[in-house]
């Protein structure tokens, strides 16, 4: 086994153990006790975001420290970036398994589909030691996930009519536009401009991934906007 695959396996096991112990660390409020699995899953996701965006050196900091990275997202990557992507694959695998075991398919198929695309794309980067920079750009999306999942926690805790929820909703939409929609648009543009430098099979995977992620994120943005501001 390559070190990357070992990291993926270790990350999967660590997040699995974390998921099992989180109910004791963060007990659900009375309003969330009917859905204890969801409460644990959201808190595991927040811990996963902390890990996958790099607690000690987040993705934005890496681009500031290595400005040449944006020019070559195929072969170049800063120290530790490959490990960060491998850890993120382990997290997405754990979340995929957790949803598959605890939620009905018609309720989770969109997220399962999303995770499948991410696991395939990031898995290629881990196995080939290439496109790690491209995966780092994709991890910028997870910055918005912090506020997206805080929104779910506030909803489950019946705090929807509080100032905290309203403030989080505004920040959530702002970071959604910057770190999801704009980031995916930049990644799509980069793929198009560099199509001659990317092998056809990898280019096809990346193009299909962007074609799936972009409409999914636009639909989710519309749902958030309608739910939090136009309800």
mmCIF file of N, CA, C and O in Angstrom, residues 2 21 28 37 51 67 79 93 116 121 138 140 152 158-159 170 175 199 216 219 229:
data_model
loop_
_atom_site.group_PDB
_atom_site.id
_atom_site.type_symbol
_atom_site.label_atom_id
_atom_site.label_comp_id
_atom_site.label_asym_id
_atom_site.label_seq_id
_atom_site.Cartn_x
_atom_site.Cartn_y
_atom_site.Cartn_z
ATOM 1 N N UNK A 2 0.442 2.251 -0.770
ATOM 2 C CA UNK A 2 1.167 3.507 -0.793
ATOM 3 C C UNK A 2 0.864 4.293 0.471
ATOM 4 O O UNK A 2 -0.176 4.094 1.109
ATOM 5 N N UNK A 21 -18.021 8.747 19.194
ATOM 6 C CA UNK A 21 -17.863 9.362 20.507
ATOM 7 C C UNK A 21 -18.430 10.760 20.633
ATOM 8 O O UNK A 21 -18.478 11.318 21.736
ATOM 9 N N UNK A 28 -26.972 15.991 22.212
ATOM 10 C CA UNK A 28 -28.003 16.699 21.439
ATOM 11 C C UNK A 28 -29.014 17.372 22.349
ATOM 12 O O UNK A 28 -29.348 16.837 23.419
ATOM 13 N N UNK A 37 -28.579 10.484 15.060
ATOM 14 C CA UNK A 37 -27.588 10.213 14.020
ATOM 15 C C UNK A 37 -27.228 11.484 13.266
ATOM 16 O O UNK A 37 -26.051 11.761 13.028
ATOM 17 N N UNK A 51 -10.276 19.410 9.650
ATOM 18 C CA UNK A 51 -9.138 18.587 9.244
ATOM 19 C C UNK A 51 -8.810 18.733 7.770
ATOM 20 O O UNK A 51 -7.643 18.873 7.396
ATOM 21 N N UNK A 67 2.626 31.321 -4.267
ATOM 22 C CA UNK A 67 1.865 31.989 -5.331
ATOM 23 C C UNK A 67 1.970 31.292 -6.688
ATOM 24 O O UNK A 67 1.086 31.411 -7.523
ATOM 25 N N UNK A 79 4.547 21.245 0.518
ATOM 26 C CA UNK A 79 4.700 20.117 1.444
ATOM 27 C C UNK A 79 3.441 19.917 2.290
ATOM 28 O O UNK A 79 2.851 20.867 2.787
ATOM 29 N N UNK A 93 -15.156 9.434 2.547
ATOM 30 C CA UNK A 93 -15.531 8.017 2.586
ATOM 31 C C UNK A 93 -16.337 7.696 3.847
ATOM 32 O O UNK A 93 -17.359 7.001 3.786
ATOM 33 N N UNK A 116 -19.365 10.848 -4.081
ATOM 34 C CA UNK A 116 -18.782 9.914 -5.042
ATOM 35 C C UNK A 116 -17.869 10.645 -6.022
ATOM 36 O O UNK A 116 -16.756 10.192 -6.311
ATOM 37 N N UNK A 121 -12.348 12.053 -7.848
ATOM 38 C CA UNK A 121 -11.419 13.103 -8.281
ATOM 39 C C UNK A 121 -10.226 13.244 -7.332
ATOM 40 O O UNK A 121 -9.075 13.311 -7.771
ATOM 41 N N UNK A 138 -10.244 22.981 -4.761
ATOM 42 C CA UNK A 138 -11.577 22.443 -4.476
ATOM 43 C C UNK A 138 -11.890 22.474 -2.983
ATOM 44 O O UNK A 138 -13.048 22.653 -2.583
ATOM 45 N N UNK A 140 -11.266 24.744 -0.963
ATOM 46 C CA UNK A 140 -11.731 26.074 -0.558
ATOM 47 C C UNK A 140 -13.250 26.075 -0.367
ATOM 48 O O UNK A 140 -13.787 26.858 0.425
ATOM 49 N N UNK A 152 -27.486 24.041 9.978
ATOM 50 C CA UNK A 152 -28.225 22.820 10.314
ATOM 51 C C UNK A 152 -28.288 22.593 11.823
ATOM 52 O O UNK A 152 -29.315 22.173 12.358
ATOM 53 N N UNK A 158 -33.582 24.337 17.311
ATOM 54 C CA UNK A 158 -34.741 25.249 17.376
ATOM 55 C C UNK A 158 -34.328 26.692 17.643
ATOM 56 O O UNK A 158 -34.965 27.397 18.437
ATOM 57 N N UNK A 159 -33.262 27.131 17.003
ATOM 58 C CA UNK A 159 -32.772 28.503 17.176
ATOM 59 C C UNK A 159 -32.929 29.311 15.898
ATOM 60 O O UNK A 159 -32.173 30.252 15.634
ATOM 61 N N UNK A 170 -26.591 35.124 6.629
ATOM 62 C CA UNK A 170 -25.962 36.129 5.766
ATOM 63 C C UNK A 170 -24.537 35.718 5.407
ATOM 64 O O UNK A 170 -24.131 35.765 4.235
ATOM 65 N N UNK A 175 -20.294 33.532 1.823
ATOM 66 C CA UNK A 175 -19.200 32.582 1.595
ATOM 67 C C UNK A 175 -19.580 31.563 0.526
ATOM 68 O O UNK A 175 -18.709 31.015 -0.151
ATOM 69 N N UNK A 199 -4.179 14.998 -19.544
ATOM 70 C CA UNK A 199 -4.537 13.782 -20.303
ATOM 71 C C UNK A 199 -6.042 13.697 -20.535
ATOM 72 O O UNK A 199 -6.827 14.105 -19.663
ATOM 73 N N UNK A 216 -25.567 21.512 -9.161
ATOM 74 C CA UNK A 216 -25.968 21.115 -7.805
ATOM 75 C C UNK A 216 -25.811 22.271 -6.833
ATOM 76 O O UNK A 216 -26.675 22.518 -5.983
ATOM 77 N N UNK A 219 -28.475 25.033 -7.470
ATOM 78 C CA UNK A 219 -29.783 24.617 -6.937
ATOM 79 C C UNK A 219 -29.816 24.776 -5.419
ATOM 80 O O UNK A 219 -30.787 25.282 -4.846
ATOM 81 N N UNK A 229 -34.564 33.704 3.253
ATOM 82 C CA UNK A 229 -34.843 35.118 2.981
ATOM 83 C C UNK A 229 -36.169 35.368 2.292
ATOM 84 O O UNK A 229 -36.743 36.437 2.420
#
